[in-house]
Amino acid sequence: MYNIRLLRHLRWPGGPHRLMASQHKRPHLLGSSDQLEQLKSNYFERRQELSGDEWHSVRHSLIEGYRHINGHNVDAVILGVCSGPQQLPLAKNYVDYLKSTGAEPNAATLGRLLRVYNAAYHTRPLSEEEQRDILKICESLQAAHETLDATSCEQLIHGLVATTDHWQRALPLLEMMKVTSTPSVSAYSALTEKAFGQSDQTELAWRLLEEMVLARKQPKCEVYLALLNRLAQEPATASVQLERLLQFLERHNILVSQKVAERLLQLGEQLPQQLRVTASRLGPLGKCLECRQHLQPVAISEEQFRQLSECFLEKVLIRGDVFQKSTPEEVLRFKQYVEKTAPYDCVIDGLNVAYSTGAKKAPQQLAKLLATVVRHFKERNKRVLVLGREHMRKWSKSAMHYVQNNASLFLTNNLSHDDPFLLYATLRSGQETDFFSRDLMRTHAFLLGAELKPIFRRWQQEHQFSLVTQTQTGRIIVKEPIRHRLCVHKAKAGSWHVPYCEAYTPNPTDSFEVPEHWLCLSLKT
């Protein structure tokens, strides 16, 4: 979205009410971000309207000053600048100015205006007149286009959820978005937040939330806050709905933000008969310093491991009889090799290890690092399989000779992907086998599907070793697996443990790092 940065090169001579750009030169760069904030404060945030001459100067300055801004998109740019919740009167004033000149605001401009209405809605209830304006804009846009593009659908959704009685008109628009793309986080979150705010639309909200996560979209904080705010007004349903929320977060391995954690703490104060919530940290070996309980082990059950092992070859290594980056002959050769040489204590991704400290190093250095990692496990009496590629035969003979003498070695063709072979060998070797790689395996986890993905991630956390660094003396520092749960879950004694991060991110990391901040939460019957 355009914002005040687009005015970075504008000059504003002639006092606080006159905006002009040079006719012969590109506008000059303003000196600092402080000046930008001053411009935003003086000319947009503190004013309810501008005169027709002022709006004309703003448009002219933008069009003349920026090659990517023209007469077609300048109006949407300006409304993008006036996007704050307090700037709704100014945004409406600009649209009125356009109409006064005989210009008809285009779809992009009206879509931006709906966003400003939505921003205002999140700070105060909109008046009936403002809601009528939203409906009028939405109806005009839908009347003009039988099918709307995804961006227009999203803008209308943000407008409609700001209304009291007509927000469900946005549901067909979400379906319309699916024709050309996956609906955005913003569209899903806006509708789910609205549904959670209605006491009779809880099931719709949960359906949208599940759908959003399965589409690999991370729900915004406002979705959870809407549910928690409603539960504060409906204590009778709080325990059941909170249990459902916690199970959802556990199932999808979601880390909530500090904003959501603080709201949970407040809810505990508001509903002391339903729940107890305290901030906590973890001690050694995953012990909660509040309830003194150890977090649950991350290990999966024998039945879960069996399901994971059986499904892996079909869903990851082979997909619909199309061998991914390999051949049927190579897969068969590899399976026969594993059957003959397994079980192993650890399976090593040779190329991944060798490149861990830089891919541009000489082959001799790469081979020496791989040999050092093999030695690390050999000294611990571990039976090792190293997976690599054919071109590694050309590496340092002495280092590769050590690898061959102290580990099983299987080399795939140079175009193959190592990860599926690595994971298959590890799984086939048994539930106690570990693997060594820095790869986070996101694609493979996704291909396993919604039911098996969380099981795979738990298995991965328990069994994945990786190289942190190699010191100047040649000693390697290995990151060992963390054996306790790192996501929302319930301890044996019944209390829930909820990790949280500082701020929301649409693309959270998949690395297995212990969260610094936790809540200890007990639901009361």
Short mmCIF file of C-alpha atoms in Angstrom, two decimals:
data_model
loop_
_atom_site.label_atom_id
_atom_site.label_comp_id
_atom_site.label_asym_id
_atom_site.label_seq_id
_atom_site.Cartn_x
_atom_site.Cartn_y
_atom_site.Cartn_z
CA MET A 1 0.00 0.00 0.00
CA TYR A 2 1.20 3.48 -0.84
CA ASN A 3 1.99 5.70 2.14
CA ILE A 4 3.69 8.91 3.07
CA ARG A 5 6.98 7.68 1.61
CA LEU A 6 5.58 8.47 -1.81
CA LEU A 7 5.76 12.16 -0.89
CA ARG A 8 9.42 11.84 0.04
CA HIS A 9 10.55 14.04 -2.88
CA LEU A 10 7.85 16.70 -2.65
CA ARG A 11 8.56 20.33 -1.78
CA TRP A 12 5.93 22.19 0.17
CA PRO A 13 6.62 25.93 -0.26
CA GLY A 14 4.22 28.74 0.38
CA GLY A 15 2.97 27.96 3.85
CA PRO A 16 1.01 25.10 5.39
CA HIS A 17 -1.94 25.28 3.01
CA ARG A 18 -0.23 25.42 -0.38
CA LEU A 19 1.36 22.37 -2.01
CA MET A 20 3.37 22.92 -5.18
CA ALA A 21 5.97 21.04 -7.22
CA SER A 22 8.70 22.46 -9.43
CA GLN A 23 7.71 22.73 -13.09
CA HIS A 24 11.20 22.17 -14.43
CA LYS A 25 13.03 19.94 -11.93
CA ARG A 26 12.32 16.71 -10.10
CA PRO A 27 11.33 17.43 -6.51
CA HIS A 28 14.21 17.53 -4.03
CA LEU A 29 14.83 14.95 -1.35
CA LEU A 30 13.71 15.94 2.09
CA GLY A 31 16.40 15.72 4.73
CA SER A 32 15.14 13.20 7.28
CA SER A 33 12.39 10.90 8.45
CA ASP A 34 11.52 13.56 11.06
CA GLN A 35 10.55 15.91 8.22
CA LEU A 36 8.42 13.19 6.66
CA GLU A 37 6.58 12.67 9.91
CA GLN A 38 6.09 16.41 10.16
CA LEU A 39 4.56 16.50 6.67
CA LYS A 40 2.27 13.63 7.52
CA SER A 41 1.26 15.32 10.75
CA ASN A 42 0.77 18.81 9.30
CA TYR A 43 -0.96 18.03 6.04
CA PHE A 44 -2.84 14.79 6.60
CA GLU A 45 -3.29 13.63 10.18
CA ARG A 46 -4.29 17.02 11.59
CA ARG A 47 -6.68 18.05 8.86
CA GLN A 48 -10.22 17.00 8.06
CA GLU A 49 -10.20 18.45 4.55
CA LEU A 50 -8.16 20.29 1.95
CA SER A 51 -9.36 22.89 -0.51
CA GLY A 52 -9.87 22.05 -4.18
CA ASP A 53 -6.68 23.95 -5.09
CA GLU A 54 -4.68 22.01 -2.50
CA TRP A 55 -5.92 18.65 -3.76
CA HIS A 56 -5.14 19.73 -7.33
CA SER A 57 -1.57 20.56 -6.26
CA VAL A 58 -1.14 17.25 -4.48
CA ARG A 59 -2.23 15.33 -7.59
CA HIS A 60 -0.06 17.43 -9.88
CA SER A 61 2.99 17.04 -7.64
CA LEU A 62 2.67 13.26 -7.50
CA ILE A 63 2.11 12.83 -11.24
CA GLU A 64 4.97 15.14 -12.16
CA GLY A 65 7.35 13.83 -9.53
CA TYR A 66 7.06 10.06 -9.99
CA ARG A 67 7.24 8.10 -13.23
CA HIS A 68 5.15 5.23 -11.85
CA ILE A 69 2.31 7.54 -10.78
CA ASN A 70 -0.08 8.73 -13.48
CA GLY A 71 -3.58 10.07 -13.90
CA HIS A 72 -5.04 6.57 -13.64
CA ASN A 73 -3.52 5.53 -10.31
CA VAL A 74 -2.83 8.82 -8.53
CA ASP A 75 -6.21 8.83 -6.75
CA ALA A 76 -5.59 5.41 -5.21
CA VAL A 77 -2.11 6.58 -4.20
CA ILE A 78 -3.52 9.59 -2.37
CA LEU A 79 -6.09 7.48 -0.52
CA GLY A 80 -3.27 5.12 0.37
CA VAL A 81 -1.51 8.06 2.02
CA CYS A 82 -4.72 9.00 3.87
CA SER A 83 -5.16 5.48 5.22
CA GLY A 84 -5.10 6.02 8.98
CA PRO A 85 -8.22 5.48 11.09
CA GLN A 86 -8.44 9.19 11.92
CA GLN A 87 -8.14 10.18 8.26
CA LEU A 88 -11.53 8.92 7.06
CA PRO A 89 -12.95 12.48 6.80
CA LEU A 90 -9.93 13.53 4.73
CA ALA A 91 -10.24 10.48 2.44
CA LYS A 92 -13.96 11.16 1.93
CA ASN A 93 -13.14 14.82 1.31
CA TYR A 94 -10.79 13.81 -1.50
CA VAL A 95 -13.41 11.58 -3.13
CA ASP A 96 -15.90 14.47 -2.90
CA TYR A 97 -13.29 16.71 -4.55
CA LEU A 98 -12.96 14.24 -7.43
CA LYS A 99 -16.72 14.15 -7.93
CA SER A 100 -16.87 17.95 -7.86
CA THR A 101 -14.49 18.05 -10.82
CA GLY A 102 -16.72 15.68 -12.79
CA ALA A 103 -14.35 12.73 -12.34
CA GLU A 104 -15.74 9.35 -11.34
CA PRO A 105 -13.49 7.53 -8.83
CA ASN A 106 -12.29 4.23 -10.30
CA ALA A 107 -12.48 0.81 -8.63
CA ALA A 108 -8.97 1.03 -7.17
CA THR A 109 -9.76 4.39 -5.57
CA LEU A 110 -13.04 3.20 -4.07
CA GLY A 111 -11.31 0.04 -2.85
CA ARG A 112 -8.79 2.18 -1.00
CA LEU A 113 -11.62 4.17 0.55
CA LEU A 114 -13.17 0.94 1.85
CA ARG A 115 -9.84 0.17 3.53
CA VAL A 116 -9.94 3.54 5.28
CA TYR A 117 -13.47 2.79 6.49
CA ASN A 118 -12.16 -0.52 7.83
CA ALA A 119 -9.31 1.23 9.66
CA ALA A 120 -11.82 3.60 11.29
CA TYR A 121 -14.08 0.66 12.19
CA HIS A 122 -11.27 -0.89 14.23
CA THR A 123 -11.15 2.20 16.47
CA ARG A 124 -14.87 3.02 16.82
CA PRO A 125 -18.31 1.82 15.70
CA LEU A 126 -19.22 3.28 12.31
CA SER A 127 -22.36 5.38 12.06
CA GLU A 128 -25.36 4.19 10.06
CA GLU A 129 -24.57 6.80 7.42
CA GLU A 130 -21.00 5.53 7.10
CA GLN A 131 -22.24 1.96 6.79
CA ARG A 132 -24.70 3.04 4.08
CA ASP A 133 -21.79 4.65 2.22
CA ILE A 134 -19.88 1.34 2.38
CA LEU A 135 -22.83 -0.62 1.01
CA LYS A 136 -23.33 1.92 -1.76
CA ILE A 137 -19.69 1.61 -2.83
CA CYS A 138 -19.79 -2.20 -2.71
CA GLU A 139 -23.03 -2.40 -4.68
CA SER A 140 -21.74 0.00 -7.34
CA LEU A 141 -18.54 -2.00 -7.80
CA GLN A 142 -20.38 -5.32 -7.99
CA ALA A 143 -22.94 -3.91 -10.41
CA ALA A 144 -20.17 -2.71 -12.71
CA HIS A 145 -18.35 -6.07 -12.80
CA GLU A 146 -19.95 -9.49 -12.98
CA THR A 147 -16.74 -11.08 -11.71
CA LEU A 148 -14.27 -9.17 -9.56
CA ASP A 149 -10.54 -9.80 -9.43
CA ALA A 150 -8.96 -11.00 -6.16
CA THR A 151 -7.76 -7.54 -5.14
CA SER A 152 -11.20 -5.98 -5.61
CA CYS A 153 -12.81 -8.85 -3.68
CA GLU A 154 -10.42 -8.27 -0.81
CA GLN A 155 -11.20 -4.54 -0.72
CA LEU A 156 -14.93 -5.23 -0.63
CA ILE A 157 -14.48 -7.79 2.14
CA HIS A 158 -12.71 -5.20 4.27
CA GLY A 159 -15.53 -2.79 3.66
CA LEU A 160 -18.37 -5.20 4.36
CA VAL A 161 -16.94 -6.55 7.64
CA ALA A 162 -17.11 -2.98 8.95
CA THR A 163 -20.91 -3.12 8.76
CA THR A 164 -23.17 -4.50 11.47
CA ASP A 165 -25.79 -6.39 9.49
CA HIS A 166 -24.35 -6.96 6.02
CA TRP A 167 -20.91 -8.48 6.64
CA GLN A 168 -21.96 -11.97 5.49
CA ARG A 169 -22.24 -10.58 1.96
CA ALA A 170 -18.44 -10.91 2.04
CA LEU A 171 -18.54 -14.72 2.16
CA PRO A 172 -19.32 -15.20 -1.56
CA LEU A 173 -16.48 -12.77 -2.33
CA LEU A 174 -14.06 -15.05 -0.50
CA GLU A 175 -15.25 -17.89 -2.74
CA MET A 176 -14.85 -15.66 -5.80
CA MET A 177 -11.21 -15.04 -4.85
CA LYS A 178 -10.57 -18.79 -4.97
CA VAL A 179 -11.34 -18.84 -8.70
CA THR A 180 -8.02 -17.17 -9.51
CA SER A 181 -5.91 -17.49 -6.37
CA THR A 182 -5.76 -18.50 -2.73
CA PRO A 183 -7.45 -15.82 -0.61
CA SER A 184 -4.98 -13.64 1.24
CA VAL A 185 -4.21 -13.66 4.96
CA SER A 186 -5.86 -10.26 5.17
CA ALA A 187 -9.14 -11.40 3.60
CA TYR A 188 -9.34 -14.60 5.65
CA SER A 189 -8.44 -12.82 8.88
CA ALA A 190 -10.95 -10.00 8.35
CA LEU A 191 -13.85 -12.43 7.90
CA THR A 192 -12.77 -14.81 10.66
CA GLU A 193 -12.31 -11.93 13.10
CA LYS A 194 -15.81 -10.68 12.29
CA ALA A 195 -17.35 -14.13 12.71
CA PHE A 196 -15.67 -14.68 16.08
CA GLY A 197 -17.13 -11.37 17.21
CA GLN A 198 -20.68 -12.73 16.71
CA SER A 199 -21.99 -15.10 19.37
CA ASP A 200 -24.04 -17.09 16.82
CA GLN A 201 -21.27 -17.51 14.21
CA THR A 202 -18.69 -19.46 16.18
CA GLU A 203 -18.74 -22.52 13.91
CA LEU A 204 -18.33 -20.36 10.81
CA ALA A 205 -15.33 -18.70 12.45
CA TRP A 206 -13.69 -22.04 13.26
CA ARG A 207 -14.32 -23.31 9.73
CA LEU A 208 -12.68 -20.22 8.24
CA LEU A 209 -9.78 -20.48 10.67
CA GLU A 210 -9.08 -24.11 9.79
CA GLU A 211 -9.41 -23.34 6.09
CA MET A 212 -6.97 -20.44 6.40
CA VAL A 213 -4.28 -22.49 8.12
CA LEU A 214 -4.65 -25.40 5.69
CA ALA A 215 -4.08 -22.85 2.91
CA ARG A 216 -0.75 -22.06 4.64
CA LYS A 217 -1.91 -18.63 5.81
CA GLN A 218 -0.91 -17.51 9.29
CA PRO A 219 -3.94 -15.93 11.06
CA LYS A 220 -3.46 -12.37 12.24
CA CYS A 221 -3.53 -11.51 15.95
CA GLU A 222 -6.91 -9.81 15.58
CA VAL A 223 -8.55 -13.17 14.87
CA TYR A 224 -7.60 -14.58 18.27
CA LEU A 225 -8.27 -11.26 20.01
CA ALA A 226 -11.82 -11.22 18.62
CA LEU A 227 -12.49 -14.65 20.13
CA LEU A 228 -10.93 -13.75 23.50
CA ASN A 229 -12.82 -10.46 23.67
CA ARG A 230 -16.09 -12.28 23.07
CA LEU A 231 -15.31 -14.91 25.70
CA ALA A 232 -14.80 -12.14 28.24
CA GLN A 233 -18.48 -11.27 27.65
CA GLU A 234 -19.64 -14.90 27.63
CA PRO A 235 -18.00 -16.65 30.63
CA ALA A 236 -20.23 -19.71 30.31
CA THR A 237 -18.54 -20.76 27.06
CA ALA A 238 -15.02 -19.63 27.95
CA SER A 239 -13.55 -22.95 29.12
CA VAL A 240 -14.82 -24.95 26.14
CA GLN A 241 -13.78 -22.36 23.57
CA LEU A 242 -10.36 -21.81 25.14
CA GLU A 243 -9.71 -25.55 25.14
CA ARG A 244 -10.65 -25.60 21.47
CA LEU A 245 -8.33 -22.68 20.75
CA LEU A 246 -5.41 -24.28 22.54
CA GLN A 247 -5.96 -27.58 20.72
CA PHE A 248 -6.05 -25.67 17.43
CA LEU A 249 -2.75 -23.91 18.19
CA GLU A 250 -1.19 -27.23 19.18
CA ARG A 251 -2.46 -29.07 16.10
CA HIS A 252 -1.07 -26.45 13.72
CA ASN A 253 2.06 -25.62 15.71
CA ILE A 254 1.18 -21.91 15.87
CA LEU A 255 3.14 -19.45 18.00
CA VAL A 256 0.92 -16.56 19.10
CA SER A 257 2.20 -13.02 19.55
CA GLN A 258 2.82 -11.10 22.76
CA LYS A 259 -0.35 -9.12 22.07
CA VAL A 260 -2.43 -12.31 22.22
CA ALA A 261 -0.52 -13.55 25.28
CA GLU A 262 -1.25 -10.29 27.12
CA ARG A 263 -4.94 -10.64 26.28
CA LEU A 264 -4.93 -14.16 27.72
CA LEU A 265 -3.39 -12.82 30.92
CA GLN A 266 -6.11 -10.16 31.09
CA LEU A 267 -8.77 -12.79 30.49
CA GLY A 268 -7.44 -14.76 33.44
CA GLU A 269 -7.96 -11.68 35.61
CA GLN A 270 -11.45 -11.12 34.19
CA LEU A 271 -12.55 -14.74 34.57
CA PRO A 272 -10.77 -16.12 37.64
CA GLN A 273 -13.46 -18.79 38.07
CA GLN A 274 -12.77 -20.21 34.61
CA LEU A 275 -9.01 -20.05 34.22
CA ARG A 276 -5.68 -19.18 35.76
CA VAL A 277 -2.98 -17.66 33.55
CA THR A 278 0.54 -16.69 34.59
CA ALA A 279 3.68 -15.69 32.72
CA SER A 280 6.47 -18.25 33.00
CA ARG A 281 9.84 -19.34 31.69
CA LEU A 282 11.48 -22.69 31.19
CA GLY A 283 14.21 -24.07 33.39
CA PRO A 284 16.67 -26.82 32.50
CA LEU A 285 15.29 -29.78 30.56
CA GLY A 286 12.02 -28.00 29.82
CA LYS A 287 10.71 -27.51 33.34
CA CYS A 288 8.04 -24.79 33.76
CA LEU A 289 9.18 -22.47 36.53
CA GLU A 290 5.57 -21.65 37.44
CA CYS A 291 3.84 -25.03 37.85
CA ARG A 292 7.13 -26.99 38.23
CA GLN A 293 5.97 -29.54 35.66
CA HIS A 294 8.18 -30.78 32.84
CA LEU A 295 6.93 -30.14 29.33
CA GLN A 296 5.79 -33.21 27.44
CA PRO A 297 8.41 -35.19 25.48
CA VAL A 298 8.29 -34.50 21.77
CA ALA A 299 8.54 -38.21 20.88
CA ILE A 300 5.72 -39.69 18.80
CA SER A 301 4.01 -43.00 19.49
CA GLU A 302 4.86 -46.27 17.76
CA GLU A 303 1.58 -46.14 15.83
CA GLN A 304 2.26 -42.58 14.65
CA PHE A 305 5.75 -43.60 13.56
CA ARG A 306 4.32 -46.55 11.63
CA GLN A 307 1.87 -44.27 9.80
CA LEU A 308 4.62 -41.79 9.00
CA SER A 309 6.96 -44.46 7.67
CA GLU A 310 4.33 -46.09 5.47
CA CYS A 311 3.12 -42.84 3.92
CA PHE A 312 6.50 -41.22 3.32
CA LEU A 313 7.62 -43.10 0.22
CA GLU A 314 4.32 -42.65 -1.59
CA LYS A 315 3.69 -39.01 -0.70
CA VAL A 316 7.21 -37.58 -0.82
CA LEU A 317 9.71 -39.72 -2.70
CA ILE A 318 7.15 -40.88 -5.27
CA ARG A 319 4.15 -38.70 -6.10
CA GLY A 320 1.53 -40.25 -8.36
CA ASP A 321 4.14 -42.59 -9.91
CA VAL A 322 6.20 -39.60 -11.01
CA PHE A 323 9.68 -39.93 -9.55
CA GLN A 324 10.84 -36.55 -8.36
CA LYS A 325 14.34 -35.61 -9.54
CA SER A 326 15.29 -39.27 -9.75
CA THR A 327 14.49 -42.47 -11.66
CA PRO A 328 12.62 -45.67 -10.75
CA GLU A 329 15.89 -47.56 -11.15
CA GLU A 330 17.76 -45.32 -8.70
CA VAL A 331 14.96 -45.46 -6.13
CA LEU A 332 14.90 -49.26 -6.38
CA ARG A 333 18.71 -49.44 -6.07
CA PHE A 334 18.57 -47.20 -3.01
CA LYS A 335 15.79 -49.19 -1.33
CA GLN A 336 17.71 -52.42 -1.87
CA TYR A 337 20.85 -50.82 -0.43
CA VAL A 338 18.99 -49.68 2.68
CA GLU A 339 17.40 -53.12 3.16
CA LYS A 340 20.87 -54.69 3.00
CA THR A 341 22.79 -52.25 5.22
CA ALA A 342 20.22 -50.88 7.74
CA PRO A 343 19.67 -50.22 10.58
CA TYR A 344 21.71 -47.07 11.22
CA ASP A 345 22.06 -44.84 14.25
CA CYS A 346 22.41 -41.71 12.12
CA VAL A 347 21.91 -40.82 8.43
CA ILE A 348 24.02 -37.88 7.19
CA ASP A 349 23.26 -35.60 4.25
CA GLY A 350 26.84 -35.45 3.00
CA LEU A 351 26.51 -32.52 0.61
CA ASN A 352 24.47 -30.47 3.09
CA VAL A 353 27.10 -31.02 5.78
CA ALA A 354 29.99 -30.22 3.45
CA TYR A 355 28.40 -26.94 2.39
CA SER A 356 27.38 -25.95 5.94
CA THR A 357 30.25 -23.48 6.33
CA GLY A 358 30.25 -22.22 2.74
CA ALA A 359 29.73 -23.72 -0.71
CA LYS A 360 32.68 -21.99 -2.37
CA LYS A 361 35.37 -23.85 -0.47
CA ALA A 362 37.80 -26.21 -2.16
CA PRO A 363 36.67 -29.86 -2.54
CA GLN A 364 39.45 -30.90 -0.16
CA GLN A 365 37.99 -28.71 2.61
CA LEU A 366 34.46 -29.93 1.90
CA ALA A 367 35.53 -33.56 2.15
CA LYS A 368 37.52 -32.90 5.33
CA LEU A 369 34.47 -31.32 7.03
CA LEU A 370 32.29 -34.30 6.08
CA ALA A 371 34.91 -36.68 7.46
CA THR A 372 35.01 -34.69 10.70
CA VAL A 373 31.24 -35.09 11.13
CA VAL A 374 31.47 -38.82 10.45
CA ARG A 375 34.25 -39.03 13.05
CA HIS A 376 32.00 -37.23 15.57
CA PHE A 377 29.48 -40.07 15.40
CA LYS A 378 32.05 -42.84 14.98
CA GLU A 379 33.69 -41.79 18.26
CA ARG A 380 30.29 -42.30 19.90
CA ASN A 381 30.03 -45.80 18.45
CA LYS A 382 27.24 -44.84 16.05
CA ARG A 383 26.49 -46.76 12.86
CA VAL A 384 26.34 -44.16 10.09
CA LEU A 385 24.97 -43.89 6.53
CA VAL A 386 26.25 -40.99 4.41
CA LEU A 387 24.22 -39.90 1.39
CA GLY A 388 25.93 -37.91 -1.32
CA ARG A 389 26.19 -37.43 -5.07
CA GLU A 390 28.40 -38.97 -7.71
CA HIS A 391 30.60 -35.89 -8.16
CA MET A 392 31.81 -36.28 -4.56
CA ARG A 393 33.99 -39.18 -5.77
CA LYS A 394 36.35 -36.51 -7.12
CA TRP A 395 36.85 -34.97 -3.68
CA SER A 396 39.95 -35.51 -1.51
CA LYS A 397 40.75 -39.22 -1.67
CA SER A 398 42.09 -39.42 1.88
CA ALA A 399 39.00 -37.77 3.45
CA MET A 400 36.53 -39.74 1.32
CA HIS A 401 38.50 -42.92 2.06
CA TYR A 402 37.93 -42.26 5.79
CA VAL A 403 34.20 -41.77 5.15
CA GLN A 404 33.93 -45.03 3.20
CA ASN A 405 35.83 -46.97 5.85
CA ASN A 406 33.78 -45.64 8.76
CA ALA A 407 30.29 -45.33 7.29
CA SER A 408 28.02 -46.79 4.65
CA LEU A 409 28.10 -44.50 1.59
CA PHE A 410 25.40 -44.19 -1.08
CA LEU A 411 25.84 -41.73 -3.94
CA THR A 412 22.89 -40.62 -6.09
CA ASN A 413 23.09 -39.07 -9.54
CA ASN A 414 24.01 -35.40 -9.62
CA LEU A 415 20.44 -34.20 -10.33
CA SER A 416 18.74 -36.06 -7.50
CA HIS A 417 17.39 -34.36 -4.39
CA ASP A 418 19.05 -35.83 -1.33
CA ASP A 419 16.36 -35.05 1.26
CA PRO A 420 13.78 -37.71 0.29
CA PHE A 421 16.50 -40.38 0.32
CA LEU A 422 17.79 -39.12 3.66
CA LEU A 423 14.36 -39.16 5.31
CA TYR A 424 13.38 -42.52 3.84
CA ALA A 425 16.56 -44.18 5.11
CA THR A 426 16.10 -42.63 8.56
CA LEU A 427 12.47 -43.71 8.84
CA ARG A 428 13.12 -47.17 7.42
CA SER A 429 15.94 -47.68 9.91
CA GLY A 430 13.66 -47.40 12.93
CA GLN A 431 12.26 -45.04 15.53
CA GLU A 432 15.62 -44.54 17.30
CA THR A 433 17.53 -43.38 14.20
CA ASP A 434 18.65 -39.75 13.87
CA PHE A 435 19.66 -37.71 10.84
CA PHE A 436 22.13 -34.88 10.24
CA SER A 437 21.15 -31.95 8.02
CA ARG A 438 20.53 -28.21 8.23
CA ASP A 439 17.56 -28.42 5.85
CA LEU A 440 14.24 -27.55 7.52
CA MET A 441 12.30 -29.99 5.29
CA ARG A 442 9.34 -27.61 4.81
CA THR A 443 8.28 -29.03 1.43
CA HIS A 444 8.34 -32.63 2.63
CA ALA A 445 6.31 -31.77 5.72
CA PHE A 446 3.70 -30.03 3.54
CA LEU A 447 3.46 -32.94 1.08
CA LEU A 448 2.57 -35.34 3.88
CA GLY A 449 -0.76 -33.53 4.38
CA ALA A 450 -2.51 -31.86 7.28
CA GLU A 451 -2.82 -35.01 9.42
CA LEU A 452 0.76 -36.26 9.14
CA LYS A 453 2.57 -32.91 9.00
CA PRO A 454 2.50 -32.26 12.79
CA ILE A 455 3.61 -35.85 13.43
CA PHE A 456 6.48 -35.44 10.98
CA ARG A 457 7.51 -32.14 12.61
CA ARG A 458 7.63 -33.75 16.05
CA TRP A 459 9.65 -36.67 14.73
CA GLN A 460 11.96 -34.22 12.94
CA GLN A 461 12.51 -32.15 16.10
CA GLU A 462 13.47 -35.24 18.10
CA HIS A 463 15.88 -36.69 15.57
CA GLN A 464 17.54 -33.87 13.60
CA PHE A 465 21.16 -32.94 14.30
CA SER A 466 22.84 -30.06 12.47
CA LEU A 467 26.20 -28.33 12.26
CA VAL A 468 26.41 -24.96 14.01
CA THR A 469 29.98 -24.10 13.00
CA GLN A 470 33.55 -25.35 12.80
CA THR A 471 36.17 -23.63 14.94
CA GLN A 472 39.59 -22.52 13.67
CA THR A 473 41.10 -25.58 15.34
CA GLY A 474 38.84 -27.84 13.28
CA ARG A 475 36.51 -28.81 16.12
CA ILE A 476 32.84 -28.94 15.15
CA ILE A 477 29.95 -27.63 17.24
CA VAL A 478 26.85 -29.75 16.74
CA LYS A 479 23.30 -28.69 17.53
CA GLU A 480 21.53 -31.58 19.19
CA PRO A 481 17.75 -32.15 19.13
CA ILE A 482 15.50 -30.65 21.79
CA ARG A 483 13.56 -33.49 23.37
CA HIS A 484 10.57 -31.60 24.82
CA ARG A 485 7.63 -29.96 23.07
CA LEU A 486 8.14 -26.41 21.76
CA CYS A 487 4.55 -25.59 20.85
CA VAL A 488 1.28 -25.17 22.75
CA HIS A 489 0.47 -28.38 24.62
CA LYS A 490 -0.92 -29.78 27.85
CA ALA A 491 1.40 -31.21 30.50
CA LYS A 492 0.55 -34.42 32.35
CA ALA A 493 -0.74 -32.50 35.36
CA GLY A 494 -3.31 -30.76 33.17
CA SER A 495 -1.88 -27.26 32.76
CA TRP A 496 -1.42 -25.87 29.27
CA HIS A 497 1.88 -24.31 28.26
CA VAL A 498 1.66 -21.59 25.64
CA PRO A 499 4.84 -20.20 24.04
CA TYR A 500 4.66 -16.79 22.38
CA CYS A 501 6.83 -14.48 20.31
CA GLU A 502 7.22 -10.70 20.38
CA ALA A 503 5.27 -9.87 17.24
CA TYR A 504 3.13 -11.45 14.52
CA THR A 505 4.85 -12.59 11.34
CA PRO A 506 3.05 -14.02 8.29
CA ASN A 507 5.97 -16.39 7.65
CA PRO A 508 7.14 -17.84 10.98
CA THR A 509 10.37 -19.77 11.07
CA ASP A 510 10.27 -23.56 11.10
CA SER A 511 13.49 -23.90 13.07
CA PHE A 512 13.43 -25.74 16.39
CA GLU A 513 14.41 -22.98 18.80
CA VAL A 514 13.16 -22.87 22.38
CA PRO A 515 10.79 -19.86 22.76
CA GLU A 516 11.93 -17.47 25.46
CA HIS A 517 8.46 -16.55 26.72
CA TRP A 518 5.67 -18.87 27.91
CA LEU A 519 2.29 -18.78 29.61
CA CYS A 520 1.22 -21.40 32.13
CA LEU A 521 -2.56 -21.76 31.80
CA SER A 522 -5.00 -23.89 33.79
CA LEU A 523 -8.65 -24.25 32.78
CA LYS A 524 -11.06 -24.82 35.64
CA THR A 525 -14.02 -27.13 35.25
#
